JSON list of C-alpha atoms in Angstrom, two decimals:
[
{"chain": "A", "resi": 1, "resn": "ARG", "atom": "CA", "xyz": [-105.23, -145.99, 52.53]},
{"chain": "A", "resi": 2, "resn": "TYR", "atom": "CA", "xyz": [-102.16, -147.88, 53.80]},
{"chain": "A", "resi": 3, "resn": "PRO", "atom": "CA", "xyz": [-102.75, -148.65, 57.48]},
{"chain": "A", "resi": 4, "resn": "ASP", "atom": "CA", "xyz": [-99.85, -151.12, 57.60]},
{"chain": "A", "resi": 5, "resn": "LYS", "atom": "CA", "xyz": [-97.29, -148.40, 56.72]},
{"chain": "A", "resi": 6, "resn": "ASN", "atom": "CA", "xyz": [-96.02, -145.44, 58.71]},
{"chain": "A", "resi": 7, "resn": "PHE", "atom": "CA", "xyz": [-95.71, -142.06, 57.05]},
{"chain": "A", "resi": 8, "resn": "ILE", "atom": "CA", "xyz": [-93.44, -139.32, 58.34]},
{"chain": "A", "resi": 9, "resn": "GLY", "atom": "CA", "xyz": [-93.53, -135.88, 56.77]},
{"chain": "A", "resi": 10, "resn": "VAL", "atom": "CA", "xyz": [-90.38, -133.81, 57.03]},
{"chain": "A", "resi": 11, "resn": "ASP", "atom": "CA", "xyz": [-90.39, -130.07, 56.40]},
{"chain": "A", "resi": 12, "resn": "ILE", "atom": "CA", "xyz": [-88.87, -126.91, 57.79]},
{"chain": "A", "resi": 13, "resn": "LYS", "atom": "CA", "xyz": [-92.10, -124.92, 57.32]},
{"chain": "A", "resi": 14, "resn": "GLY", "atom": "CA", "xyz": [-94.21, -125.00, 60.46]},
{"chain": "A", "resi": 15, "resn": "ASN", "atom": "CA", "xyz": [-97.44, -124.12, 58.67]},
{"chain": "A", "resi": 16, "resn": "ARG", "atom": "CA", "xyz": [-97.11, -127.20, 56.43]},
{"chain": "A", "resi": 17, "resn": "ILE", "atom": "CA", "xyz": [-96.47, -129.40, 59.47]},
{"chain": "A", "resi": 18, "resn": "TRP", "atom": "CA", "xyz": [-99.50, -127.89, 61.23]},
{"chain": "A", "resi": 19, "resn": "THR", "atom": "CA", "xyz": [-101.74, -128.42, 58.18]},
{"chain": "A", "resi": 20, "resn": "GLY", "atom": "CA", "xyz": [-100.64, -132.04, 57.82]},
{"chain": "A", "resi": 21, "resn": "ALA", "atom": "CA", "xyz": [-100.91, -132.78, 61.53]},
{"chain": "A", "resi": 22, "resn": "LYS", "atom": "CA", "xyz": [-104.39, -131.25, 61.69]},
{"chain": "A", "resi": 23, "resn": "ALA", "atom": "CA", "xyz": [-105.55, -133.38, 58.74]},
{"chain": "A", "resi": 24, "resn": "ALA", "atom": "CA", "xyz": [-104.02, -136.51, 60.30]},
{"chain": "A", "resi": 25, "resn": "ILE", "atom": "CA", "xyz": [-105.73, -135.88, 63.64]},
{"chain": "A", "resi": 26, "resn": "GLU", "atom": "CA", "xyz": [-109.09, -135.10, 62.02]},
{"chain": "A", "resi": 27, "resn": "GLY", "atom": "CA", "xyz": [-108.77, -138.21, 59.83]},
{"chain": "A", "resi": 28, "resn": "HIS", "atom": "CA", "xyz": [-107.84, -140.40, 62.82]},
{"chain": "A", "resi": 29, "resn": "LEU", "atom": "CA", "xyz": [-104.65, -141.43, 61.04]},
{"chain": "A", "resi": 30, "resn": "ASN", "atom": "CA", "xyz": [-102.54, -143.18, 63.67]},
{"chain": "A", "resi": 31, "resn": "ASN", "atom": "CA", "xyz": [-99.71, -144.04, 61.26]},
{"chain": "A", "resi": 32, "resn": "VAL", "atom": "CA", "xyz": [-98.76, -140.44, 60.41]},
{"chain": "A", "resi": 33, "resn": "ALA", "atom": "CA", "xyz": [-96.17, -138.24, 62.11]},
{"chain": "A", "resi": 34, "resn": "PHE", "atom": "CA", "xyz": [-94.26, -135.08, 61.29]},
{"chain": "A", "resi": 35, "resn": "ILE", "atom": "CA", "xyz": [-90.77, -133.77, 61.92]},
{"chain": "A", "resi": 36, "resn": "ARG", "atom": "CA", "xyz": [-90.04, -130.09, 61.63]},
{"chain": "A", "resi": 37, "resn": "THR", "atom": "CA", "xyz": [-86.41, -129.82, 60.61]},
{"chain": "A", "resi": 38, "resn": "ARG", "atom": "CA", "xyz": [-84.13, -128.93, 57.76]},
{"chain": "A", "resi": 39, "resn": "ILE", "atom": "CA", "xyz": [-83.50, -131.90, 55.48]},
{"chain": "A", "resi": 40, "resn": "ASP", "atom": "CA", "xyz": [-79.79, -131.38, 56.15]},
{"chain": "A", "resi": 41, "resn": "PHE", "atom": "CA", "xyz": [-80.39, -133.05, 59.53]},
{"chain": "A", "resi": 42, "resn": "ILE", "atom": "CA", "xyz": [-82.27, -136.09, 58.22]},
{"chain": "A", "resi": 43, "resn": "GLU", "atom": "CA", "xyz": [-79.56, -138.49, 59.42]},
{"chain": "A", "resi": 44, "resn": "SER", "atom": "CA", "xyz": [-80.18, -137.33, 63.00]},
{"chain": "A", "resi": 45, "resn": "CYS", "atom": "CA", "xyz": [-83.86, -138.25, 62.72]},
{"chain": "A", "resi": 46, "resn": "PHE", "atom": "CA", "xyz": [-83.56, -141.85, 61.54]},
{"chain": "A", "resi": 47, "resn": "SER", "atom": "CA", "xyz": [-81.27, -144.79, 62.25]},
{"chain": "A", "resi": 48, "resn": "ASN", "atom": "CA", "xyz": [-79.23, -146.42, 59.52]},
{"chain": "A", "resi": 49, "resn": "GLY", "atom": "CA", "xyz": [-81.49, -148.61, 57.37]},
{"chain": "A", "resi": 50, "resn": "GLU", "atom": "CA", "xyz": [-84.70, -147.51, 59.10]},
{"chain": "A", "resi": 51, "resn": "VAL", "atom": "CA", "xyz": [-86.59, -146.02, 56.12]},
{"chain": "A", "resi": 52, "resn": "ASP", "atom": "CA", "xyz": [-88.25, -148.04, 53.35]},
{"chain": "A", "resi": 53, "resn": "GLU", "atom": "CA", "xyz": [-88.71, -145.29, 50.80]},
{"chain": "A", "resi": 54, "resn": "ILE", "atom": "CA", "xyz": [-88.42, -141.55, 50.40]},
{"chain": "A", "resi": 55, "resn": "TRP", "atom": "CA", "xyz": [-90.88, -139.36, 48.53]},
{"chain": "A", "resi": 56, "resn": "ILE", "atom": "CA", "xyz": [-89.70, -135.95, 47.38]},
{"chain": "A", "resi": 57, "resn": "THR", "atom": "CA", "xyz": [-92.77, -134.13, 46.19]},
{"chain": "A", "resi": 58, "resn": "PHE", "atom": "CA", "xyz": [-92.57, -130.75, 44.48]},
{"chain": "A", "resi": 59, "resn": "PRO", "atom": "CA", "xyz": [-89.44, -129.42, 46.15]},
{"chain": "A", "resi": 60, "resn": "ASP", "atom": "CA", "xyz": [-88.03, -126.03, 45.34]},
{"chain": "A", "resi": 61, "resn": "PRO", "atom": "CA", "xyz": [-85.99, -126.89, 42.21]},
{"chain": "A", "resi": 62, "resn": "GLN", "atom": "CA", "xyz": [-83.25, -124.39, 43.11]},
{"chain": "A", "resi": 63, "resn": "PRO", "atom": "CA", "xyz": [-82.76, -123.51, 39.41]},
{"chain": "A", "resi": 64, "resn": "GLN", "atom": "CA", "xyz": [-79.76, -121.21, 39.85]},
{"chain": "A", "resi": 65, "resn": "LYS", "atom": "CA", "xyz": [-76.45, -122.99, 39.25]},
{"chain": "A", "resi": 66, "resn": "THR", "atom": "CA", "xyz": [-75.11, -121.51, 42.49]},
{"chain": "A", "resi": 67, "resn": "ARG", "atom": "CA", "xyz": [-77.97, -123.22, 44.40]},
{"chain": "A", "resi": 68, "resn": "GLU", "atom": "CA", "xyz": [-77.27, -126.73, 43.05]},
{"chain": "A", "resi": 69, "resn": "ARG", "atom": "CA", "xyz": [-76.03, -127.89, 46.46]},
{"chain": "A", "resi": 70, "resn": "ASN", "atom": "CA", "xyz": [-79.54, -127.20, 47.83]},
{"chain": "A", "resi": 71, "resn": "ARG", "atom": "CA", "xyz": [-81.30, -129.46, 45.33]},
{"chain": "A", "resi": 72, "resn": "LEU", "atom": "CA", "xyz": [-82.79, -132.38, 47.24]},
{"chain": "A", "resi": 73, "resn": "THR", "atom": "CA", "xyz": [-81.52, -134.88, 44.70]},
{"chain": "A", "resi": 74, "resn": "ASN", "atom": "CA", "xyz": [-77.89, -133.80, 44.51]},
{"chain": "A", "resi": 75, "resn": "ALA", "atom": "CA", "xyz": [-75.16, -136.33, 45.38]},
{"chain": "A", "resi": 76, "resn": "MET", "atom": "CA", "xyz": [-74.75, -134.99, 48.93]},
{"chain": "A", "resi": 77, "resn": "PHE", "atom": "CA", "xyz": [-78.43, -135.64, 49.75]},
{"chain": "A", "resi": 78, "resn": "ILE", "atom": "CA", "xyz": [-78.37, -138.99, 47.91]},
{"chain": "A", "resi": 79, "resn": "ASN", "atom": "CA", "xyz": [-75.56, -140.08, 50.24]},
{"chain": "A", "resi": 80, "resn": "ARG", "atom": "CA", "xyz": [-77.60, -139.03, 53.27]},
{"chain": "A", "resi": 81, "resn": "TYR", "atom": "CA", "xyz": [-80.61, -140.94, 51.98]},
{"chain": "A", "resi": 82, "resn": "LYS", "atom": "CA", "xyz": [-78.44, -144.03, 51.44]},
{"chain": "A", "resi": 83, "resn": "LYS", "atom": "CA", "xyz": [-77.63, -144.10, 55.14]},
{"chain": "A", "resi": 84, "resn": "ILE", "atom": "CA", "xyz": [-81.21, -144.04, 56.38]},
{"chain": "A", "resi": 85, "resn": "LEU", "atom": "CA", "xyz": [-82.76, -146.21, 53.65]},
{"chain": "A", "resi": 86, "resn": "LYS", "atom": "CA", "xyz": [-82.95, -149.97, 53.92]},
{"chain": "A", "resi": 87, "resn": "PRO", "atom": "CA", "xyz": [-80.92, -151.93, 51.37]},
{"chain": "A", "resi": 88, "resn": "ARG", "atom": "CA", "xyz": [-82.45, -151.44, 47.93]},
{"chain": "A", "resi": 89, "resn": "GLY", "atom": "CA", "xyz": [-84.55, -148.59, 49.31]},
{"chain": "A", "resi": 90, "resn": "THR", "atom": "CA", "xyz": [-86.23, -146.34, 46.78]},
{"chain": "A", "resi": 91, "resn": "VAL", "atom": "CA", "xyz": [-86.53, -142.63, 46.20]},
{"chain": "A", "resi": 92, "resn": "HIS", "atom": "CA", "xyz": [-89.51, -141.15, 44.36]},
{"chain": "A", "resi": 93, "resn": "LEU", "atom": "CA", "xyz": [-89.56, -137.68, 42.87]},
{"chain": "A", "resi": 94, "resn": "LYS", "atom": "CA", "xyz": [-92.59, -135.79, 41.61]},
{"chain": "A", "resi": 95, "resn": "THR", "atom": "CA", "xyz": [-92.05, -132.34, 40.13]},
{"chain": "A", "resi": 96, "resn": "ASP", "atom": "CA", "xyz": [-93.50, -129.91, 37.64]},
{"chain": "A", "resi": 97, "resn": "ASN", "atom": "CA", "xyz": [-90.02, -128.62, 36.85]},
{"chain": "A", "resi": 98, "resn": "LYS", "atom": "CA", "xyz": [-88.62, -130.48, 33.83]},
{"chain": "A", "resi": 99, "resn": "PRO", "atom": "CA", "xyz": [-85.05, -129.13, 34.22]},
{"chain": "A", "resi": 100, "resn": "PHE", "atom": "CA", "xyz": [-85.01, -130.41, 37.82]},
{"chain": "A", "resi": 101, "resn": "TYR", "atom": "CA", "xyz": [-86.33, -133.77, 36.63]},
{"chain": "A", "resi": 102, "resn": "GLU", "atom": "CA", "xyz": [-83.58, -133.91, 33.97]},
{"chain": "A", "resi": 103, "resn": "TYR", "atom": "CA", "xyz": [-80.97, -132.88, 36.54]},
{"chain": "A", "resi": 104, "resn": "THR", "atom": "CA", "xyz": [-82.06, -135.75, 38.77]},
{"chain": "A", "resi": 105, "resn": "LEU", "atom": "CA", "xyz": [-81.85, -138.21, 35.87]},
{"chain": "A", "resi": 106, "resn": "GLU", "atom": "CA", "xyz": [-78.25, -137.05, 35.39]},
{"chain": "A", "resi": 107, "resn": "VAL", "atom": "CA", "xyz": [-77.51, -137.56, 39.11]},
{"chain": "A", "resi": 108, "resn": "VAL", "atom": "CA", "xyz": [-78.98, -141.07, 38.95]},
{"chain": "A", "resi": 109, "resn": "ALA", "atom": "CA", "xyz": [-76.82, -141.93, 35.92]},
{"chain": "A", "resi": 110, "resn": "ALA", "atom": "CA", "xyz": [-73.64, -140.31, 37.28]},
{"chain": "A", "resi": 111, "resn": "ASN", "atom": "CA", "xyz": [-73.97, -142.22, 40.57]},
{"chain": "A", "resi": 112, "resn": "HIS", "atom": "CA", "xyz": [-74.81, -145.53, 38.86]},
{"chain": "A", "resi": 113, "resn": "LEU", "atom": "CA", "xyz": [-78.14, -145.80, 40.66]},
{"chain": "A", "resi": 114, "resn": "LYS", "atom": "CA", "xyz": [-80.85, -148.14, 39.44]},
{"chain": "A", "resi": 115, "resn": "LEU", "atom": "CA", "xyz": [-83.51, -146.18, 37.56]},
{"chain": "A", "resi": 116, "resn": "MET", "atom": "CA", "xyz": [-86.81, -148.01, 38.10]},
{"chain": "A", "resi": 117, "resn": "ASP", "atom": "CA", "xyz": [-89.26, -145.62, 36.44]},
{"chain": "A", "resi": 118, "resn": "ALA", "atom": "CA", "xyz": [-89.17, -142.25, 34.73]},
{"chain": "A", "resi": 119, "resn": "THR", "atom": "CA", "xyz": [-91.61, -140.11, 32.80]},
{"chain": "A", "resi": 120, "resn": "ASP", "atom": "CA", "xyz": [-91.76, -136.44, 31.97]},
{"chain": "A", "resi": 121, "resn": "ASP", "atom": "CA", "xyz": [-95.57, -136.65, 31.65]},
{"chain": "A", "resi": 122, "resn": "LEU", "atom": "CA", "xyz": [-97.03, -138.78, 34.43]},
{"chain": "A", "resi": 123, "resn": "TYR", "atom": "CA", "xyz": [-100.68, -138.24, 33.52]},
{"chain": "A", "resi": 124, "resn": "ALA", "atom": "CA", "xyz": [-100.15, -139.27, 29.90]},
{"chain": "A", "resi": 125, "resn": "THR", "atom": "CA", "xyz": [-98.93, -142.68, 31.14]},
{"chain": "A", "resi": 126, "resn": "VAL", "atom": "CA", "xyz": [-101.30, -143.34, 34.05]},
{"chain": "A", "resi": 127, "resn": "GLY", "atom": "CA", "xyz": [-102.32, -146.82, 32.91]},
{"chain": "A", "resi": 128, "resn": "GLU", "atom": "CA", "xyz": [-98.71, -148.00, 33.03]},
{"chain": "A", "resi": 129, "resn": "ARG", "atom": "CA", "xyz": [-98.21, -147.11, 36.70]},
{"chain": "A", "resi": 130, "resn": "ASP", "atom": "CA", "xyz": [-99.60, -147.67, 40.18]},
{"chain": "A", "resi": 131, "resn": "GLU", "atom": "CA", "xyz": [-102.74, -145.59, 40.60]},
{"chain": "A", "resi": 132, "resn": "ALA", "atom": "CA", "xyz": [-101.42, -144.18, 43.90]},
{"chain": "A", "resi": 133, "resn": "LEU", "atom": "CA", "xyz": [-99.03, -142.05, 41.84]},
{"chain": "A", "resi": 134, "resn": "THR", "atom": "CA", "xyz": [-101.91, -140.11, 40.39]},
{"chain": "A", "resi": 135, "resn": "ASN", "atom": "CA", "xyz": [-104.81, -140.37, 42.81]},
{"chain": "A", "resi": 136, "resn": "ILE", "atom": "CA", "xyz": [-102.91, -138.90, 45.75]},
{"chain": "A", "resi": 137, "resn": "LYS", "atom": "CA", "xyz": [-102.01, -135.31, 44.87]},
{"chain": "A", "resi": 138, "resn": "THR", "atom": "CA", "xyz": [-100.20, -132.69, 46.84]},
{"chain": "A", "resi": 139, "resn": "TYR", "atom": "CA", "xyz": [-101.37, -129.09, 46.93]},
{"chain": "A", "resi": 140, "resn": "TYR", "atom": "CA", "xyz": [-98.67, -128.12, 44.43]},
{"chain": "A", "resi": 141, "resn": "GLU", "atom": "CA", "xyz": [-99.40, -131.06, 42.14]},
{"chain": "A", "resi": 142, "resn": "LYS", "atom": "CA", "xyz": [-103.03, -129.98, 41.88]},
{"chain": "A", "resi": 143, "resn": "LYS", "atom": "CA", "xyz": [-102.04, -126.35, 41.40]},
{"chain": "A", "resi": 144, "resn": "PHE", "atom": "CA", "xyz": [-99.47, -126.96, 38.68]},
{"chain": "A", "resi": 145, "resn": "SER", "atom": "CA", "xyz": [-101.58, -129.59, 36.88]},
{"chain": "A", "resi": 146, "resn": "GLU", "atom": "CA", "xyz": [-104.48, -127.13, 36.70]},
{"chain": "A", "resi": 147, "resn": "MET", "atom": "CA", "xyz": [-102.08, -124.56, 35.24]},
{"chain": "A", "resi": 148, "resn": "GLY", "atom": "CA", "xyz": [-101.21, -127.02, 32.46]},
{"chain": "A", "resi": 149, "resn": "PHE", "atom": "CA", "xyz": [-97.78, -128.10, 33.67]},
{"chain": "A", "resi": 150, "resn": "LYS", "atom": "CA", "xyz": [-96.79, -131.70, 32.95]},
{"chain": "A", "resi": 151, "resn": "ILE", "atom": "CA", "xyz": [-95.90, -133.66, 36.07]},
{"chain": "A", "resi": 152, "resn": "CYS", "atom": "CA", "xyz": [-92.60, -135.52, 35.94]},
{"chain": "A", "resi": 153, "resn": "TYR", "atom": "CA", "xyz": [-91.97, -138.65, 37.99]},
{"chain": "A", "resi": 154, "resn": "LEU", "atom": "CA", "xyz": [-88.87, -140.70, 38.78]},
{"chain": "A", "resi": 155, "resn": "LYS", "atom": "CA", "xyz": [-88.25, -143.73, 40.93]},
{"chain": "A", "resi": 156, "resn": "PHE", "atom": "CA", "xyz": [-84.74, -144.93, 41.59]},
{"chain": "A", "resi": 157, "resn": "GLN", "atom": "CA", "xyz": [-83.06, -147.34, 43.94]},
{"chain": "A", "resi": 158, "resn": "LEU", "atom": "CA", "xyz": [-80.08, -146.56, 46.15]}
]
């Protein structure tokens, strides 16, 4: 769909990397690559200012208060993303977990980041947004949508 852009999937789970790599090879997608690593090491994978945007799609929301440091949108991770993103780079979040969505809104506000878009019901507002937000769905997005969960979306600038 976007042959002029490169896409790099990052995950610790080897089976997800394998599934994505297999689909990329079968689809002859030459602009897709994968890195199997913990997100904690993201700064070792990219140079400063190398990344245009980051998509965080359906991460484990880490709902326990004691697991807050593992949430992929906490201030520690935001600071890591700032290093690898280009100036005015953006972060997108899609989740079915409204408390995680609300937590991320709080992080954005507390860190004085520019909120560019936010909705707690993406599919109720499809006409107001880029169609790529709704016509490209992850496995979990399909699963949770079919179960009746509302999909939350945020876009913010670092």
